[in-house]
Short mmCIF file of C-alpha atoms in Angstrom, two decimals:
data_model
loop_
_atom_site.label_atom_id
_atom_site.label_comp_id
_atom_site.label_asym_id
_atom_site.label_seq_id
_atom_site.Cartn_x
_atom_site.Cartn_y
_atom_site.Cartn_z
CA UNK A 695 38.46 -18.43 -2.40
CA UNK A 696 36.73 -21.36 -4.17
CA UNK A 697 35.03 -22.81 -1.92
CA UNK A 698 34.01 -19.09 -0.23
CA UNK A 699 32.69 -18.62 -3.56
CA UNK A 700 30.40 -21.57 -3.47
CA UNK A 701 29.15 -20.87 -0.04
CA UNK A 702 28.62 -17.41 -1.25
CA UNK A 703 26.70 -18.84 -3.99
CA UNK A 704 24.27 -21.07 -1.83
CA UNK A 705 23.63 -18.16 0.49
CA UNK A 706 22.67 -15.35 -1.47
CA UNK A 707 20.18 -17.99 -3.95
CA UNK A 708 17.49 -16.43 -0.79
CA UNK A 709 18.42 -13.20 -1.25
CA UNK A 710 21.08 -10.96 -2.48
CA UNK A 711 23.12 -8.59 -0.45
CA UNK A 712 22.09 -5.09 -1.89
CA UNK A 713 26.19 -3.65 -1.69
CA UNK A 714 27.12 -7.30 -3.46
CA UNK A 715 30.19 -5.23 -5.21
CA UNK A 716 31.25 -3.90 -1.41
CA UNK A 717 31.13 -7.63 -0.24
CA UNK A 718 33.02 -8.72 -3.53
CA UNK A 719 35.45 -6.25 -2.37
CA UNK A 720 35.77 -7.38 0.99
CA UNK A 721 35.78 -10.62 0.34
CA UNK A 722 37.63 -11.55 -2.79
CA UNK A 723 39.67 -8.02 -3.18
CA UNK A 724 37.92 -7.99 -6.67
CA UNK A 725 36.89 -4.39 -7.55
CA UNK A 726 33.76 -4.62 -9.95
CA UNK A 727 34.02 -0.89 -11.23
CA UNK A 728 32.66 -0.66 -14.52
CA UNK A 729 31.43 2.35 -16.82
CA UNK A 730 28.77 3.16 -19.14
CA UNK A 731 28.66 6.48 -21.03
CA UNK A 732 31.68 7.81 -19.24
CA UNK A 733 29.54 7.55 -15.95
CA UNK A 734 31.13 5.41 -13.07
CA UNK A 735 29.48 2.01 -12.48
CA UNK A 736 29.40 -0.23 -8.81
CA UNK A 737 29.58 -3.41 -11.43
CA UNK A 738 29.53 -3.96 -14.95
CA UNK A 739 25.72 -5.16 -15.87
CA UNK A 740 23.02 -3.41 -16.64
CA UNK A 741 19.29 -3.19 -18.87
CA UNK A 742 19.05 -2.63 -22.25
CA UNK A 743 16.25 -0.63 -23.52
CA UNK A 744 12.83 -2.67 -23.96
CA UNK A 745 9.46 -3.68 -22.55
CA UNK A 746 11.59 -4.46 -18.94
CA UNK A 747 12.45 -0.69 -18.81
CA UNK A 748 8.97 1.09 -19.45
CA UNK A 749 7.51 2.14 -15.97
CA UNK A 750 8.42 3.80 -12.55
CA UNK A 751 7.75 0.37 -10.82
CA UNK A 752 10.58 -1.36 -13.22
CA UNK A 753 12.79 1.13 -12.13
CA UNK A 754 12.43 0.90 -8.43
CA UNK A 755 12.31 -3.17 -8.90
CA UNK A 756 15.69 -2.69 -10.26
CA UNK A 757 16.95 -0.31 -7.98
CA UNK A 758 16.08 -2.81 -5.21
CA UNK A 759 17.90 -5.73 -6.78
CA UNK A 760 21.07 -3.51 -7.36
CA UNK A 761 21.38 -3.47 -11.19
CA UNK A 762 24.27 -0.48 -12.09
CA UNK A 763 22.29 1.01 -14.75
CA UNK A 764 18.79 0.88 -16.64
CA UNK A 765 18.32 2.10 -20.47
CA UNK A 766 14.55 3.03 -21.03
CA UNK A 767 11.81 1.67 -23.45
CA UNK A 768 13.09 3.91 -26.93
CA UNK A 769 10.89 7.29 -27.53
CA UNK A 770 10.21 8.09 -30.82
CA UNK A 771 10.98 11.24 -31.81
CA UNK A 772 8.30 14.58 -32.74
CA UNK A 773 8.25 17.96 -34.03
CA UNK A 774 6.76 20.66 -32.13
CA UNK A 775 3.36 19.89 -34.20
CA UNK A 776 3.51 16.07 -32.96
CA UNK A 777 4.58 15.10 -36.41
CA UNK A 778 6.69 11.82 -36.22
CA UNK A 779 9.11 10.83 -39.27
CA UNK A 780 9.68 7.69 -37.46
CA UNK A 781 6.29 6.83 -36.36
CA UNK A 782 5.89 3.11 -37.83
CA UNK A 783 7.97 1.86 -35.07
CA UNK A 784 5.54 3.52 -32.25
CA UNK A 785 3.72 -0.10 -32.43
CA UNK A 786 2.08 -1.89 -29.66
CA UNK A 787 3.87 -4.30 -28.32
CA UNK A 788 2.76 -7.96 -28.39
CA UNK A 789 3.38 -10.32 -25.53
CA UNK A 790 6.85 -11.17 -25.55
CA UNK A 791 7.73 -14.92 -25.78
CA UNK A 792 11.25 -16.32 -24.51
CA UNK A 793 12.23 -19.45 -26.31
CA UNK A 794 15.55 -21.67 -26.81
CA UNK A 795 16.78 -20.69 -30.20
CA UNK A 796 19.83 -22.75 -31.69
CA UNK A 797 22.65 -21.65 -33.27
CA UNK A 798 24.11 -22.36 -36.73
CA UNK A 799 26.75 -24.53 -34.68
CA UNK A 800 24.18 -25.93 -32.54
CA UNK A 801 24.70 -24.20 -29.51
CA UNK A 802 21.10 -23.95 -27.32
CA UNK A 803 20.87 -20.29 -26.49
CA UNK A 804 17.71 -18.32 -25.30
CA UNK A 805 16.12 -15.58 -27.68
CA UNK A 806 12.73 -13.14 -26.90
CA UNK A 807 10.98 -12.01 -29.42
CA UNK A 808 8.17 -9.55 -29.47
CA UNK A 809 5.85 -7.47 -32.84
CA UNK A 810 6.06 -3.95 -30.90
CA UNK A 811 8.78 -1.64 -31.54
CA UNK A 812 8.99 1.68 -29.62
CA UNK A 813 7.32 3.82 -27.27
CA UNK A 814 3.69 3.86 -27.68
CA UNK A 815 2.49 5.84 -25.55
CA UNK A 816 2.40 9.82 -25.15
CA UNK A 817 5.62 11.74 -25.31
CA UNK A 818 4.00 13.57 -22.20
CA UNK A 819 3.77 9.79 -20.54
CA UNK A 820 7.57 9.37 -21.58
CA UNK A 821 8.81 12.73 -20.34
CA UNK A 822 7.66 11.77 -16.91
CA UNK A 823 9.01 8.60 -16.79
CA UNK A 824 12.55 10.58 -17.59
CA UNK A 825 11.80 12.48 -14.50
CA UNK A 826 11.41 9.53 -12.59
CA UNK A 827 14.69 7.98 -14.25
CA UNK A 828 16.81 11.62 -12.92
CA UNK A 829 15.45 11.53 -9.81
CA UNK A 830 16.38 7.51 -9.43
CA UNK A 831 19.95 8.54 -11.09
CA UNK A 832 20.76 11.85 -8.87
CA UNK A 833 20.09 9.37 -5.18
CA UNK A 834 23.35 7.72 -7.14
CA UNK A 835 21.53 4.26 -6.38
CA UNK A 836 20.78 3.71 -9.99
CA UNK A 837 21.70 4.90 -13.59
CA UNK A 838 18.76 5.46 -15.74
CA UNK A 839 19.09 6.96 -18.73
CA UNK A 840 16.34 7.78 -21.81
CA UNK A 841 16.75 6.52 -25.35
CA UNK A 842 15.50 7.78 -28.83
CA UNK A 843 14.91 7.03 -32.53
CA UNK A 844 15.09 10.40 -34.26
CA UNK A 845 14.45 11.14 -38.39
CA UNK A 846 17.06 8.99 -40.37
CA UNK A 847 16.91 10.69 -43.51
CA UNK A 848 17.48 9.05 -47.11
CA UNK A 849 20.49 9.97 -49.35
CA UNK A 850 19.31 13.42 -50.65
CA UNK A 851 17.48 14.59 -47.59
CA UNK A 852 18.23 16.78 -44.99
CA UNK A 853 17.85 15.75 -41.16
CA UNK A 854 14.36 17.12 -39.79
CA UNK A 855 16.31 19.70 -37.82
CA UNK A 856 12.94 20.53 -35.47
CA UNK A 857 11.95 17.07 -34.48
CA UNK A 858 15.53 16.62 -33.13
CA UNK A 859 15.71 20.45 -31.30
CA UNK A 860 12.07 19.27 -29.79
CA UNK A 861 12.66 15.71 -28.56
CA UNK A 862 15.94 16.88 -27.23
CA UNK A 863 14.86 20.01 -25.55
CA UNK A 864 12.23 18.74 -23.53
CA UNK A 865 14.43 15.39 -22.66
CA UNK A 866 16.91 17.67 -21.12
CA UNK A 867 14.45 19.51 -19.38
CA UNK A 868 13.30 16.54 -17.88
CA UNK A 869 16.10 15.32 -17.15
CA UNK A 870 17.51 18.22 -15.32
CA UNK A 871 20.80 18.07 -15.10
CA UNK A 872 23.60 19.65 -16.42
CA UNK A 873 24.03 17.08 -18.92
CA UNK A 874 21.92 15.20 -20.93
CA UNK A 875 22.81 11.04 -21.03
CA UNK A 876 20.72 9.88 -23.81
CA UNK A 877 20.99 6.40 -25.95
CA UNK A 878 20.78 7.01 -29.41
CA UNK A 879 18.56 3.56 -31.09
CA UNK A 880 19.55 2.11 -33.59
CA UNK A 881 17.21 -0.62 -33.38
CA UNK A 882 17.16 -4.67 -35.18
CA UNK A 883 14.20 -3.91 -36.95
CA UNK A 884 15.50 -1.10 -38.50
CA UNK A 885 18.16 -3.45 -40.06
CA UNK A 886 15.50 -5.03 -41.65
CA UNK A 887 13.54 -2.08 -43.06
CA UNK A 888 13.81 -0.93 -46.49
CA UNK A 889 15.50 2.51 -45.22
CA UNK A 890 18.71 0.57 -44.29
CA UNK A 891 19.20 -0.93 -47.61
CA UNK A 892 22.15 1.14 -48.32
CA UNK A 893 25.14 1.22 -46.85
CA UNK A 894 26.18 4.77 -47.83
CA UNK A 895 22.90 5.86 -45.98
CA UNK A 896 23.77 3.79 -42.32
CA UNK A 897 27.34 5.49 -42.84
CA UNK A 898 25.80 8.84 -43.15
CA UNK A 899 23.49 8.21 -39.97
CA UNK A 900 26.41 7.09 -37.89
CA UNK A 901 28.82 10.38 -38.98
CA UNK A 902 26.08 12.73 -38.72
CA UNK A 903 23.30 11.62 -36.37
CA UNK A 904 25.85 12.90 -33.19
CA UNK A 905 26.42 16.23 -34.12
CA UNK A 906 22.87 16.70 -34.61
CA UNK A 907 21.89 15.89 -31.05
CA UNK A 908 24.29 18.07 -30.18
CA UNK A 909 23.26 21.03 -31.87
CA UNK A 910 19.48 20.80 -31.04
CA UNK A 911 20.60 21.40 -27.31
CA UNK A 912 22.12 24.47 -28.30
CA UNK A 913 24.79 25.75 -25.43
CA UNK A 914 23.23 22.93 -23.55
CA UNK A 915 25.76 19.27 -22.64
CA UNK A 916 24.92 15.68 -23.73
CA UNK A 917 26.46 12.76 -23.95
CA UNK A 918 25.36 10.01 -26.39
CA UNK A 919 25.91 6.17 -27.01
CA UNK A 920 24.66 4.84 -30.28
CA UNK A 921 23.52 1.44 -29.85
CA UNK A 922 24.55 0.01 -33.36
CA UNK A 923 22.19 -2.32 -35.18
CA UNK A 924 24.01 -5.59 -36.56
CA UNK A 925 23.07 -4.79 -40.63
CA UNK A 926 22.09 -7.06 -43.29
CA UNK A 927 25.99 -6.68 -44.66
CA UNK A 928 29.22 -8.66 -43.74
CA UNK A 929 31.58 -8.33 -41.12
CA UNK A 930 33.71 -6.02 -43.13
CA UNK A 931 30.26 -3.43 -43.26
CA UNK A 932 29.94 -3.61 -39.15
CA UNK A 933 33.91 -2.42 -38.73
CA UNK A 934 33.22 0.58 -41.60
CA UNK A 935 30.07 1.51 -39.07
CA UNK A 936 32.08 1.44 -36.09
CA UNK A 937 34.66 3.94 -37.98
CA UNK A 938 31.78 5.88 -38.97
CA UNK A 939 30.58 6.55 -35.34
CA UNK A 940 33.66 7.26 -33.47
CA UNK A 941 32.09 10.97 -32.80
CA UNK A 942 29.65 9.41 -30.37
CA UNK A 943 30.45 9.51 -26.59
CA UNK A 944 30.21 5.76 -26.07
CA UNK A 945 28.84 2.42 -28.74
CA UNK A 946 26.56 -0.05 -27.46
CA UNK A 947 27.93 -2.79 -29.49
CA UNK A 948 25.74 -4.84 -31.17
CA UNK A 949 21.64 -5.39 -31.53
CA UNK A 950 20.46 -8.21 -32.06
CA UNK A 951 19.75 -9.76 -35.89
CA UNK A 952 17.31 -9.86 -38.39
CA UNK A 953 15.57 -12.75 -39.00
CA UNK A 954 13.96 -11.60 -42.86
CA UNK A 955 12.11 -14.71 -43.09
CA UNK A 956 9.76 -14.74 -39.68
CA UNK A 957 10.22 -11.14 -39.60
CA UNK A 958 12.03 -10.75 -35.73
CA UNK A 959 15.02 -9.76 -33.91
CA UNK A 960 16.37 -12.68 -32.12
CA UNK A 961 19.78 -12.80 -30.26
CA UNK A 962 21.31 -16.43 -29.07
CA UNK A 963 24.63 -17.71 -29.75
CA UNK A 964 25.04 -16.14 -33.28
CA UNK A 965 24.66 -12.90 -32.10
CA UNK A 966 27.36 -12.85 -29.49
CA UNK A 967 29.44 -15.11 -31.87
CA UNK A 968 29.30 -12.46 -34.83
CA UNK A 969 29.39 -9.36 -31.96
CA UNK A 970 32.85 -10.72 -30.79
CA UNK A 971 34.31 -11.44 -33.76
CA UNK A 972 33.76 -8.37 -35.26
CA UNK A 973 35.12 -6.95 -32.37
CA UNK A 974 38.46 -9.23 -32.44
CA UNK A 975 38.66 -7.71 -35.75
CA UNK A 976 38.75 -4.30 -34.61
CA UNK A 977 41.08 -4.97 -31.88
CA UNK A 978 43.39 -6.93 -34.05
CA UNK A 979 43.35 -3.48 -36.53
CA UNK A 980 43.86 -1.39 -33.80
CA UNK A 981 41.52 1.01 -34.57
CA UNK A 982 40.60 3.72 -31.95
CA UNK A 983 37.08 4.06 -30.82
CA UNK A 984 34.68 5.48 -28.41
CA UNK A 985 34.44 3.86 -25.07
CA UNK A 986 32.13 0.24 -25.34
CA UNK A 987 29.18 -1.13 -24.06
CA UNK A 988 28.33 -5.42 -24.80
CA UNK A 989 24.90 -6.45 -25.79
CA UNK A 990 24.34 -9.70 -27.04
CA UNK A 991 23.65 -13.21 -25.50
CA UNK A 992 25.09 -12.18 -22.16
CA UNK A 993 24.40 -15.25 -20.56
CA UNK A 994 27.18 -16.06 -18.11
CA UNK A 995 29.84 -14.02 -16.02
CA UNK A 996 31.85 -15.76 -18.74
CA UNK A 997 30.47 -13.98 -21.34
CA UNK A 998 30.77 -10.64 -19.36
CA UNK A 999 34.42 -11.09 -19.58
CA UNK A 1000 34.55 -12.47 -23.13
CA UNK A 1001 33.06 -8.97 -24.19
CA UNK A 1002 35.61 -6.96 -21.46
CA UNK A 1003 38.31 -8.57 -22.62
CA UNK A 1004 37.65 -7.42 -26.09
CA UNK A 1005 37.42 -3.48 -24.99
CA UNK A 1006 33.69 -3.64 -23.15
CA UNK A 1007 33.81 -1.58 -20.30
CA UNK A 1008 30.08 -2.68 -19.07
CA UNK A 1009 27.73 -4.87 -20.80
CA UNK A 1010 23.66 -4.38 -21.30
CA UNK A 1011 21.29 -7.25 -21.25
CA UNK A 1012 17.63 -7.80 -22.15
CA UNK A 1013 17.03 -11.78 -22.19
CA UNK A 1014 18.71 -13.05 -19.72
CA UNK A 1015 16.17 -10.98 -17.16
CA UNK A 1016 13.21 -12.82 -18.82
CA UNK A 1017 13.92 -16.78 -18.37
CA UNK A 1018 11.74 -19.02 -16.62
CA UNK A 1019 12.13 -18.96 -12.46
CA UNK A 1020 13.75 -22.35 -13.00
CA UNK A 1021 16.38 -21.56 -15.10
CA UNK A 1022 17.88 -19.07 -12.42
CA UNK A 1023 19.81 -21.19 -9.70
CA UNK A 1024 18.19 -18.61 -6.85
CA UNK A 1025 15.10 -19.34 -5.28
CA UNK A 1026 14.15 -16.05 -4.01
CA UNK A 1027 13.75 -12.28 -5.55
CA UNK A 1028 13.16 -10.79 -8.64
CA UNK A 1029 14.56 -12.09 -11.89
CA UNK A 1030 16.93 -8.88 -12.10
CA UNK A 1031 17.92 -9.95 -8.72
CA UNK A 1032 18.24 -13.81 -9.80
CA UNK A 1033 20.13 -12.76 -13.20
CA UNK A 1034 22.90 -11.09 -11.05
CA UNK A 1035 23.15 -13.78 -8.52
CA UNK A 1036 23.80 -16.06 -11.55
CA UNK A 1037 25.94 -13.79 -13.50
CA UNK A 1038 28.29 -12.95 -10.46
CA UNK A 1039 28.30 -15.52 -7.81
CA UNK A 1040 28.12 -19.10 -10.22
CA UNK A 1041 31.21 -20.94 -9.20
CA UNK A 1042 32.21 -22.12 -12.57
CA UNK A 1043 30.69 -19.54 -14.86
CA UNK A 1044 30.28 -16.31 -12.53
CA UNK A 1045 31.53 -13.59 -12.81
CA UNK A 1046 34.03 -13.55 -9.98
CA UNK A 1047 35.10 -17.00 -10.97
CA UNK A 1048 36.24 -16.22 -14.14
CA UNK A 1049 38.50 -13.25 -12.73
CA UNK A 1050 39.86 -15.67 -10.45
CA UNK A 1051 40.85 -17.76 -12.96
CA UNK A 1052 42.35 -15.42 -15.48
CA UNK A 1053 44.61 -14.52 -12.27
CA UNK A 1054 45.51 -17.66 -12.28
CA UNK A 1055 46.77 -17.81 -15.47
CA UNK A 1056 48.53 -14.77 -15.01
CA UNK A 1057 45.92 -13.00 -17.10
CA UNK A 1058 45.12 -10.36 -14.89
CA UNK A 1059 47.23 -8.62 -11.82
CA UNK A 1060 46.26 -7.28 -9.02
CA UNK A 1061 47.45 -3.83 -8.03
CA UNK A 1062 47.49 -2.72 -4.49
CA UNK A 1063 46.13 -6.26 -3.41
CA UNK A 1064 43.42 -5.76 -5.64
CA UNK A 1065 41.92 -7.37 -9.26
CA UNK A 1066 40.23 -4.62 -11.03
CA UNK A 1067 37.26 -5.23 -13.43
CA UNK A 1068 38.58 -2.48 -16.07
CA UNK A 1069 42.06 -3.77 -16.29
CA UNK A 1070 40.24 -6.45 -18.12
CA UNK A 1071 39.92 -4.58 -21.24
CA UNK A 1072 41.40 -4.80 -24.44
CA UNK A 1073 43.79 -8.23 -22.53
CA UNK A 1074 42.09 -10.53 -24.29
CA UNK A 1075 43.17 -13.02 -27.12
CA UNK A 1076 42.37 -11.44 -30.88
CA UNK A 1077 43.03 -15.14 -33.25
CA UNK A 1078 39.69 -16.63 -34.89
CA UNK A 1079 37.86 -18.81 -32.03
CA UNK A 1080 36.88 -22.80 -33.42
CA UNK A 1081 32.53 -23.13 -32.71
CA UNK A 1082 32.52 -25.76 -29.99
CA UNK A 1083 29.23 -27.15 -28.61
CA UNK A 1084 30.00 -25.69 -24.76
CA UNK A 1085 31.77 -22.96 -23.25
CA UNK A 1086 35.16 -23.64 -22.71
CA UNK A 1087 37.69 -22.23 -20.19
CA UNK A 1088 38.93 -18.43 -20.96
CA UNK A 1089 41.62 -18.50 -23.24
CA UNK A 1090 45.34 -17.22 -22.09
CA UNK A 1091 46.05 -13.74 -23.00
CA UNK A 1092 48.97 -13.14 -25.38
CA UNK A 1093 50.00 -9.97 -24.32
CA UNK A 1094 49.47 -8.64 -20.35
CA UNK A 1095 46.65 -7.03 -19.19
CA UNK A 1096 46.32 -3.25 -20.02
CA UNK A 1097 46.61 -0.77 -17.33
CA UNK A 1098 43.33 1.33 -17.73
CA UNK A 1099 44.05 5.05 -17.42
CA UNK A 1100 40.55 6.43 -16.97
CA UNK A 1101 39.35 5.06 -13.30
#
């Protein structure tokens, strides 16, 4: 299977079979099934929300390459008169720029950072790209699904009732269906605004912000992931936020961090470093929660599994679709189709290697011949890791892989 795997690798660097999880059936007996937002997945990577998820063409270049699911550029909320509580973050966006960003350890990692914030365009424009993102959803070839920052209210305020009713209303409508998939933002820069200064207030959001979706549909379904912002707090702050929002339907866990001094998000090696370890914490507490999502510095099919292992049942990424052409070993394609050949056919760091290895280490079974992506979850190990300059092999689970239930 190793050296299948590299010949795999060579060929598809021209171009990428579109049914790559059928042929990593076939061919390796490896079932890629993943999930976001209790929706059934081909594989386990997809888009977060940003500049890369903003137009019909985006979509459709996505589509083509075969990504499992897409989360669209975040709409800021209105009232029925237009008025929006959180209009500052309807800003422009600048031109992005990708650069290497080091780690406190002094790991080289990649990073993009960019001025805008959210949607700035009309919430007319926005509704018809959600349209656009059913229609690409219901031909079952791609997941697309809309995402919003709605009123976050201080303390001793109530929630704007009638900007969430509005937004919500004509989202659904857009969308269609009989149930609503929305992404709740709960963006980096909003760790570093003066409204998230207190941690009673981000607790509050995270109780109450689900069941006030929910009731501004009325009679009508949704379903709703909270992408959770990494906070200006300790580790001990994210874990009391991830209590706080088990009523959501699914976490996005975590955005990227706040850099107060040049004023940016920027991901890299400390923010999947701090992501997993608060998650190892969680794990090692056993505390229930809603069903995961990864986000942060997914880099590697090695990194994929780092985050399954710890209870991710699909991951969302952002920078690794924006590197320079000659960072990508493929020569051919888009760089969504370049990121996946990367992230599932490398022979040392792919995806499919790494599953092939945790097999061999008795990580992992296979059950009726096959390896199963989701069986991955919650197997992995839960002790402090050391900060080494490379990534290493994946560590030997101390207990066996869980059976998962849901599939």
């Amino acid at each position: 299977m190793r050296a299948q795997l590299e010949r795999d690798f060579e060929r598809f660097k021209r171009e990428l079979p579109r049914d790559f999880p059928a042929h990593v059936r076939d061919t390796y007996r490896i079932d890629l099934g993943a999930r976001y937002l209790g929706q059934s997945l081909p594989h386990p990577i997809g888009k977060g929300s940003g500049q890369l998820s903003l137009s019909q063409e985006q979509l459709e270049t996505d589509r083509a390459a075969g990504l499992a699911f897409v989360v669209l550029k975040t709409v800021i909320a209105e009232d029925p008169e237009g008025g929006r509580s959180m209009g500052a973050w309807a800003i422009h966006e600048t031109r992005m720029k990708v650069e290497r960003r080091a780690s406190e350890a002094g790991r080289e990692g990649w990073t993009v950072t960019w001025k805008g914030r959210g949607w700035d365009r009309s919430f007319e424009d926005y509704l018809a790209l959600v349209r656009t993102a059913a229609d690409v959803t219901r031909t079952g070839d791609l997941l697309a699904v809309p995402s919003v920052k709605y009123h976050l209210p201080r303390l001793d305020e109530p929630f704007r009732a009638a900007e969430y009713e509005h937004t919500t209303g004509l989202l659904a409508l857009a969308w269609g269906g009989p149930t609503l998939l929305l992404e709740k933002d709960f963006s980096p820069t909003l760790a570093g605004d003066a409204l998230a200064d207190e941690q009673a207030r981000v607790l509050r959001w995270l109780r109450e912000v689900p069941d006030q979706i929910r009731r501004s549909v009325g009679g009508g379904a949704v379903r709703i992931a909270l992408k959770l912002m990494n906070a200006r707090f300790d580790d001990a702050f994210q874990l009391e936020m991830l209590a706080a929002a088990a009523s959501a339907d699914a976490l996005v866990v975590f955005n990227r961090l706040w850099d107060p001094v040049r004023g940016v998000a920027f991901g890299g090696h400390d923010l999947s470093e701090r992501n997993l370890r608060v998650l190892r914490q969680v794990r090692s507490q056993g505390r229930p929660l809603p069903p995961l999502t990864g986000s942060g510095n997914v880099c590697s099919g090695r990194m994929i599994l780092e985050y399954a292992r710890l209870g991710c049942e699909s991951v969302q990424l952002h920078t690794f679709f924006q590197l320079p052409l000659s960072e990508y070993p493929a020569s051919e394609g888009s760089r969504s189709q370049r990121a996946l050949h990367a992230l599932i056919f490398h022979p040392t760091d792919g995806l499919i290697a790494g599953i092939l290895e945790l097999e061999q280490l008795g990580s992992i079974d296979r059950r009726g011949g096959e390896l199963r992506f989701l069986d991955l979850q919650n197997s992995g190990d839960t002790s402090p890791r050391r900060h080494e300059g490379h990534e290493g092999p994946i560590e030997i689970a101390t207990e066996p892989a869980q059976q998962t239930k849901r599939r």
